[in-house]
Short mmCIF file of C-alpha atoms in Angstrom, two decimals:
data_model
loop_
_atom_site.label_atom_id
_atom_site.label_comp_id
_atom_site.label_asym_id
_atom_site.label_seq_id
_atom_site.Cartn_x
_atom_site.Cartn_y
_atom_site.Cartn_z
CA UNK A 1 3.88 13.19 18.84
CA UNK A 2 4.07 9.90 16.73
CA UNK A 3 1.40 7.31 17.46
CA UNK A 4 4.32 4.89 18.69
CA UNK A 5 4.52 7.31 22.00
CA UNK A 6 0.82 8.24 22.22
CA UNK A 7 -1.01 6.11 25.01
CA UNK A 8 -3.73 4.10 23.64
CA UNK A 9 -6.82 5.78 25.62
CA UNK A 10 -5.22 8.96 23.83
CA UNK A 11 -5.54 7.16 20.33
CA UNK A 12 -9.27 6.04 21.17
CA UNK A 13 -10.58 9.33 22.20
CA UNK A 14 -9.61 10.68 18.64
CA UNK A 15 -10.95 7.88 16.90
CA UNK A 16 -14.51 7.89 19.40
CA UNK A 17 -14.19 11.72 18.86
CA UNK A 18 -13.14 14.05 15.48
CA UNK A 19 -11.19 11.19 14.38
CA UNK A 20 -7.53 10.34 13.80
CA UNK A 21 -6.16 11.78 10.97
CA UNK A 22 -3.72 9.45 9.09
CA UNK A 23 -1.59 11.23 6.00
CA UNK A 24 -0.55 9.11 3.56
CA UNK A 25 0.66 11.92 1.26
CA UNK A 26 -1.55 11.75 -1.69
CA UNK A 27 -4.21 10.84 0.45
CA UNK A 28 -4.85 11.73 3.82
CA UNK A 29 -7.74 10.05 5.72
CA UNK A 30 -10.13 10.66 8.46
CA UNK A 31 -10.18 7.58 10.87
CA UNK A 32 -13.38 6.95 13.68
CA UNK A 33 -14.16 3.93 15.61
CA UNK A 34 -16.16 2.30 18.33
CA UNK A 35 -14.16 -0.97 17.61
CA UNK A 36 -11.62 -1.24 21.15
CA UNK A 37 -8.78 -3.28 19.95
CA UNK A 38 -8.69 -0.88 16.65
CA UNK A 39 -6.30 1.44 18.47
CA UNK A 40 -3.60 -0.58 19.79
CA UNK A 41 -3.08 -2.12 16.11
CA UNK A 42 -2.97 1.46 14.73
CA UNK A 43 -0.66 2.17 17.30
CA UNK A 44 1.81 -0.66 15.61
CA UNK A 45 0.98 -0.44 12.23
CA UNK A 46 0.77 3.54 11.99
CA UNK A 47 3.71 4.08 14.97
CA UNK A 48 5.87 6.30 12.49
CA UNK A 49 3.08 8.51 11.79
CA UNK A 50 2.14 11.87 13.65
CA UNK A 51 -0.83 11.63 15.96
CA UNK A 52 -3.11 14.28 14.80
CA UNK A 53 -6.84 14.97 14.97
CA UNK A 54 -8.89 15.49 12.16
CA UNK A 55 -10.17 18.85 12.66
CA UNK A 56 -9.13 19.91 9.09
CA UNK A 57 -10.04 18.63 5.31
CA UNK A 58 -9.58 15.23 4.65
CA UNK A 59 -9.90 13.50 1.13
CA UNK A 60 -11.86 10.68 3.03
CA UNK A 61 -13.99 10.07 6.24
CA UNK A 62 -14.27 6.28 6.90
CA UNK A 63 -15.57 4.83 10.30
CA UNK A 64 -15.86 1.40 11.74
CA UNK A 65 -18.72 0.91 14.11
CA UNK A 66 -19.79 -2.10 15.70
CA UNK A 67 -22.76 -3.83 14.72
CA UNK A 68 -26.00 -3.63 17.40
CA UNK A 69 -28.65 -5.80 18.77
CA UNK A 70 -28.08 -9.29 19.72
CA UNK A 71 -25.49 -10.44 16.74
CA UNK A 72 -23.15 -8.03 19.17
CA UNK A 73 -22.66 -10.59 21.47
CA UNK A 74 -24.23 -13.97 19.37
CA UNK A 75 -22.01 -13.68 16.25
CA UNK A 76 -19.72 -9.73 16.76
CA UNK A 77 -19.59 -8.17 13.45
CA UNK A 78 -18.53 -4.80 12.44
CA UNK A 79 -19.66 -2.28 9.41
CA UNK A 80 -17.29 0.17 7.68
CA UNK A 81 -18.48 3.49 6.29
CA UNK A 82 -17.72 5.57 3.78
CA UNK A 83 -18.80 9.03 3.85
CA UNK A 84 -21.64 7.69 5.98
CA UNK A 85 -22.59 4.75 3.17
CA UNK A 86 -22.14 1.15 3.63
CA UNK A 87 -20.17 -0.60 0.35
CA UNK A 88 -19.90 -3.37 1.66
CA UNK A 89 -21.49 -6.17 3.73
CA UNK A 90 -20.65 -6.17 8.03
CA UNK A 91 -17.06 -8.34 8.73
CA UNK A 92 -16.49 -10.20 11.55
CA UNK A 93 -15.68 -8.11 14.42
CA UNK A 94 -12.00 -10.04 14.29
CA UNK A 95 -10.81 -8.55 11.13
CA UNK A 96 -11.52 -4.75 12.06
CA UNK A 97 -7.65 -3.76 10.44
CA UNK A 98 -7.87 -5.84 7.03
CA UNK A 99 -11.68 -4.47 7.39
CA UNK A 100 -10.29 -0.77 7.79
CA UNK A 101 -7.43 -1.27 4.93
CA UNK A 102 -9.42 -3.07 2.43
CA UNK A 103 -12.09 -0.42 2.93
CA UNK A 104 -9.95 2.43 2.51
CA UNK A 105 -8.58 0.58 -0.89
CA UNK A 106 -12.24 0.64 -2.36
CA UNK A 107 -12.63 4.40 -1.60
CA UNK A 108 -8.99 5.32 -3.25
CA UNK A 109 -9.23 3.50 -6.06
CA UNK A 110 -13.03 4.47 -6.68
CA UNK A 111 -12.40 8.49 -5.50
CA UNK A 112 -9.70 9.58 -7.03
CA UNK A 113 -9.32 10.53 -10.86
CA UNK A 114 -6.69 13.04 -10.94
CA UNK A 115 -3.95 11.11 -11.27
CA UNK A 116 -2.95 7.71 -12.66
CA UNK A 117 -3.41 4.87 -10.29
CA UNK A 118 -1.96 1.54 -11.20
CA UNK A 119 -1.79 -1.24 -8.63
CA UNK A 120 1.70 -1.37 -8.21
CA UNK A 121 4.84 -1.76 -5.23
CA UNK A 122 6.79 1.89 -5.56
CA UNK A 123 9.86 2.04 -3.69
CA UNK A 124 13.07 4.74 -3.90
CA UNK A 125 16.18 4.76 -4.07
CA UNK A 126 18.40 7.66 -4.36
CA UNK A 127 15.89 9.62 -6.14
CA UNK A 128 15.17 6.55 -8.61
CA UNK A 129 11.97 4.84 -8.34
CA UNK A 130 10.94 0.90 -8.83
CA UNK A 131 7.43 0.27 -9.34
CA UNK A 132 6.45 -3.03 -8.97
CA UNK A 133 2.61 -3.60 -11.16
CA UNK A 134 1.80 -6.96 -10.79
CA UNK A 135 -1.93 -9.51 -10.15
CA UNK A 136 -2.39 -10.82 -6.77
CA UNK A 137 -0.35 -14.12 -5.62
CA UNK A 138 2.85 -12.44 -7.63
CA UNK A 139 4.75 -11.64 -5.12
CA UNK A 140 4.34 -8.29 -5.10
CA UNK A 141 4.18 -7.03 -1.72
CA UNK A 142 6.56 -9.76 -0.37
CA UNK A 143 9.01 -8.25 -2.85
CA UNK A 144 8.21 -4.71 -1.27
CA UNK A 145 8.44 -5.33 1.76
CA UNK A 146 12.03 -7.21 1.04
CA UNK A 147 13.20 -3.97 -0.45
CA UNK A 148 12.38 -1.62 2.14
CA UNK A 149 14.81 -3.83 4.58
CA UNK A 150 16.99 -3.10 2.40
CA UNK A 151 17.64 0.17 2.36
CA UNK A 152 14.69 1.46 -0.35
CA UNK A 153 12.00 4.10 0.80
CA UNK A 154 8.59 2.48 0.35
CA UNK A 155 6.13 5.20 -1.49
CA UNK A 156 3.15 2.77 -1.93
CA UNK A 157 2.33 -1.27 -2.00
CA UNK A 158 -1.17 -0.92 -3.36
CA UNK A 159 -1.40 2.11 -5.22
CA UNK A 160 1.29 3.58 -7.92
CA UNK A 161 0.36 7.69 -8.57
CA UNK A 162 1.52 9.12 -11.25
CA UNK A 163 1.46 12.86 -12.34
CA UNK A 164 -0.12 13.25 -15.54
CA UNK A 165 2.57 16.22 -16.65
CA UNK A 166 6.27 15.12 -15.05
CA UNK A 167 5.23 11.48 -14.47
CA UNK A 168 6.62 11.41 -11.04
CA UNK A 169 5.46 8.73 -8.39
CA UNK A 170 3.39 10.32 -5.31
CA UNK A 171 3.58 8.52 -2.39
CA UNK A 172 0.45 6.70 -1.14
CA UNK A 173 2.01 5.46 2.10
CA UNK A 174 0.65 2.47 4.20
CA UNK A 175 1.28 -0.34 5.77
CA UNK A 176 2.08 -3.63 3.60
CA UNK A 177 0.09 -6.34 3.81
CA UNK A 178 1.16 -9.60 3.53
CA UNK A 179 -0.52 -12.37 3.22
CA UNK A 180 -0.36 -16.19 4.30
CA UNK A 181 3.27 -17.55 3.89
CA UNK A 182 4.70 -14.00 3.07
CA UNK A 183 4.04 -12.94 6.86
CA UNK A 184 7.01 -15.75 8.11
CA UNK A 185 8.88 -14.83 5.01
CA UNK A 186 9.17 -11.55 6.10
CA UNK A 187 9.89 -12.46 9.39
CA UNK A 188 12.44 -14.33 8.81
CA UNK A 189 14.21 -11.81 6.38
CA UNK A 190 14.58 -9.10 8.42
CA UNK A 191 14.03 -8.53 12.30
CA UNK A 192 13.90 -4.88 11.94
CA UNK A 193 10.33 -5.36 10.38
CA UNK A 194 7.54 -4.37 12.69
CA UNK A 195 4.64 -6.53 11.77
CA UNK A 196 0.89 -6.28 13.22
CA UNK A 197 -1.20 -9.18 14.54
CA UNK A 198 -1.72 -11.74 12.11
CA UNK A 199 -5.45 -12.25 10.75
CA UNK A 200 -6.65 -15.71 10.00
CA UNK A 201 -9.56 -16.58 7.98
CA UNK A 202 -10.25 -13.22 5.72
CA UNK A 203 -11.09 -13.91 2.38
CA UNK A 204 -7.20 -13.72 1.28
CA UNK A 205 -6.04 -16.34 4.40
CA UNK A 206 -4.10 -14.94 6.87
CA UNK A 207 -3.30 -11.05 6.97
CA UNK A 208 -0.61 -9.35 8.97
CA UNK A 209 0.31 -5.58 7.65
CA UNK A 210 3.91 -4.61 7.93
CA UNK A 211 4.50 -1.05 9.20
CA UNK A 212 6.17 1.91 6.94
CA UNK A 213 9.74 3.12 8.36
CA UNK A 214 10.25 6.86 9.87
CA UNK A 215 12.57 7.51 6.92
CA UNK A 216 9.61 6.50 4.59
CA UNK A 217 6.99 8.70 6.50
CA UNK A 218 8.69 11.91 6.64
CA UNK A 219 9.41 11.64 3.42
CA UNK A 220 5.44 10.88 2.56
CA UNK A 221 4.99 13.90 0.68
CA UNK A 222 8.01 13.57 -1.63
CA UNK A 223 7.68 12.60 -5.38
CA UNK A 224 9.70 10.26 -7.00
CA UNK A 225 10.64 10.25 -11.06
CA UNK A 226 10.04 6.65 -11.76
CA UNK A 227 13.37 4.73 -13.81
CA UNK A 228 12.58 0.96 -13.58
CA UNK A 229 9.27 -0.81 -14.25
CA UNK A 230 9.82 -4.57 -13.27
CA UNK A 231 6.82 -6.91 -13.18
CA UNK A 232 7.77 -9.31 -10.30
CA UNK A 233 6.28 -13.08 -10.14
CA UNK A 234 7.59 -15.36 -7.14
CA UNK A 235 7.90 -19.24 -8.06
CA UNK A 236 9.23 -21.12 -5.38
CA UNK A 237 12.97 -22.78 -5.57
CA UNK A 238 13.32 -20.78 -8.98
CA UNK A 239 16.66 -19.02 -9.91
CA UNK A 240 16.17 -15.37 -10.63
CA UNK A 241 15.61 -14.59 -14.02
CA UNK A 242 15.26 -10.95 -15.78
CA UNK A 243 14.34 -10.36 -18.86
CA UNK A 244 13.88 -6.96 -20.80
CA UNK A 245 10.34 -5.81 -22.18
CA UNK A 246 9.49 -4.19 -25.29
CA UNK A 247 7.56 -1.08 -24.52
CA UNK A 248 4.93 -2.05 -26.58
CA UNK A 249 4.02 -5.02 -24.41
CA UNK A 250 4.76 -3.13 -21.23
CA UNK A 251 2.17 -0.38 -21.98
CA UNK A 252 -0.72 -3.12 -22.68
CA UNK A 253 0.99 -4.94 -19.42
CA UNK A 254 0.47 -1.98 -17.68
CA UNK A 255 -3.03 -0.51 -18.63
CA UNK A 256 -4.45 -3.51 -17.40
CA UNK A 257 -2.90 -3.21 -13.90
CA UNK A 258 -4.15 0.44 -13.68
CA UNK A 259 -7.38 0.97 -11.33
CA UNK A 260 -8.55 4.16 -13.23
CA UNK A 261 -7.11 3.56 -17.10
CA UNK A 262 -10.30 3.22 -18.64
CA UNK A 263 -11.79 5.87 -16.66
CA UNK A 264 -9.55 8.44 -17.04
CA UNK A 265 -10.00 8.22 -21.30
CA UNK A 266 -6.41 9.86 -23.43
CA UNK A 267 -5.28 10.88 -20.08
CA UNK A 268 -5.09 7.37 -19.00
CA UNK A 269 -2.92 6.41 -21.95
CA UNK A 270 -1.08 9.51 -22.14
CA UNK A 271 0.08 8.91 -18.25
CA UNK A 272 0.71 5.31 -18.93
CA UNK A 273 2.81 6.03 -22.15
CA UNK A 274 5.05 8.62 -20.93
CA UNK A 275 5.47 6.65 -17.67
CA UNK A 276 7.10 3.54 -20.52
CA UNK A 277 9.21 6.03 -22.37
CA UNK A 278 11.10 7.36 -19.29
CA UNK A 279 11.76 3.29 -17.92
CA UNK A 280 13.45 0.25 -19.07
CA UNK A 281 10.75 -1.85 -18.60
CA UNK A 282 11.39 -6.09 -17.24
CA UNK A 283 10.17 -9.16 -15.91
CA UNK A 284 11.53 -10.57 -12.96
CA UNK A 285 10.85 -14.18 -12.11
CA UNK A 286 12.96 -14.55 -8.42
CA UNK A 287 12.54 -17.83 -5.70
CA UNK A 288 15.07 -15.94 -3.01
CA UNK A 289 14.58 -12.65 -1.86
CA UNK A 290 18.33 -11.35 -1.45
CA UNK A 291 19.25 -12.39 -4.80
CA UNK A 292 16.22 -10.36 -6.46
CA UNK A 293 17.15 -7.52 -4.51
CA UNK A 294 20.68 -7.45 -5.62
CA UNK A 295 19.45 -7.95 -9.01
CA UNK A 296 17.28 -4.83 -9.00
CA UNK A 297 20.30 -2.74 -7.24
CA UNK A 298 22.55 -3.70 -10.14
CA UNK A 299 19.53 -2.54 -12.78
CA UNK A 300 19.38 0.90 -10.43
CA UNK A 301 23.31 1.45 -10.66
CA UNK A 302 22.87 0.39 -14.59
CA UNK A 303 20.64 3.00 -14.96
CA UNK A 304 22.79 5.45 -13.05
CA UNK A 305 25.48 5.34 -15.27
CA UNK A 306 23.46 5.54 -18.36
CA UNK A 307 22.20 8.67 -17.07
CA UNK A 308 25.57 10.31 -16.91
#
């Protein structure tokens, strides 16, 4: 069962319970919370997803409990845990998903060493992967999101994975978030795209996650060898522009948009080198969505026939 046809008391008595496992390939998670309207937004944002609970090993245990005594019902704020700590400071009780997502960021990117993790869009095409690295306000996940309408299997929006030995692209699948002006963007790009409630006032504005297709999910387990690295920037009313990057400037681009580079020592610049020498590397400056798109299928079928 998918959590699109489970009822929502179902979906809260896992979460009160062992909690709700949620498999994002790379990562899989175990979900618990006392937080009500936590469920039904699961429901939307993880409906492609199998409803299982977390009786097994999972890489991480995070819970969101509401916060007692009188700020309950004064001021409602809610705490997210980690493995039983508290990283952060308690949220208003409003933002539980961004809460949950943001959360589950931190313990990714802080957790997990054995792999290459650059903050990067992935998407797939015909066994031909895009990633996307780029700094918040680029773009980024607005592009993403665009490319998954159209016809692209979405591996990851936050986190890229890369295999240290065949440099393939492991899925870390999850919902896209969007943020402020994206959110209508999307909306009015594609009405296929199943969006969550938007979240005003988090510290990035508004927040509305858009949820990962079937295709995508059953596929959340499948590597992709990566062919195209294209650092995206939006500017608004501009014409889309592409322009090739030497290697050299692509590996410094891209060890700075890398969560673990540092960390990870000669393995970190190993990964991040061979990833380079198997993709042409670009920038992509783009103002309308379709025409970026179509610019990054032409680069794909490019590729293609260089191949053979």
């Amino acid at each position: 069962m998918k959590l699109a046809d489970a009822s929502i008391p179902q979906i809260e008595e896992l979460l009160r319970s062992d909690g709700l496992t949620l498999d994002f390939g790379y990562v899989k998670a175990r979900v618990r919370s006392r937080v009500r309207p936590l469920a039904s937004v699961l429901q939307i944002v993880y409906g492609a997803f199998p409803l299982e609970a977390a009786t097994g090993f999972c890489d991480l245990t995070v819970t969101l409990l509401p916060q007692p005594g009188l700020r309950r019902w004064l001021r409602p704020q809610i705490q997210f845990y980690l493995e039983g700590e508290t990283p952060f400071e308690a949220f208003d009780a409003a933002t539980h998903l961004p809460m949950l997502e943001w959360g589950m960021n931190w313990g990714i990117a802080q957790r997990f060493t054995d792999m290459l993790l650059l903050h990067a869009g992935v998407v797939e095409r015909d066994g031909r992967a895009i990633v996307l690295p780029a700094m918040p306000g680029s773009g980024k996940s607005t592009l993403t999101a665009g490319l998954t309408q159209r016809g692209y299997r979405l591996l990851s929006d936050e986190f890229g994975a890369v295999e240290g030995d065949s440099g393939k692209l492991r899925p870390v699948l999850r919902p896209i978030a969007l943020k402020n002006e994206s959110i209508e963007v999307i909306r009015r790009f594609s009405a296929d795209a199943v969006l969550g409630p938007a979240f005003p006032k988090t510290r990035k504005g508004t927040v509305a996650h858009m949820a990962p297709d079937a295709y995508s999910v059953a596929l959340r387990r499948t590597a992709a060898q990566a062919h195209l690295i294209v650092f995206p920037q939006y500017v608004a009313g501009a014409r889309t522009q592409l322009e090739a990057v030497p290697k050299s400037r692509a590996l410094a681009r891209l060890s700075v948009n890398a969560f673990n580079y540092e960390l990870r020592g000669p393995a970190g610049y190993k990964a991040v080198a061979q990833l380079i020498d198997q993709c042409d590397c670009y920038t992509l400056h783009y103002g309308d969505m379709e025409d970026a798109i179509a610019t990054l299928g032409h680069l794909l079928q490019q590729d293609e026939r260089h191949a053979a």
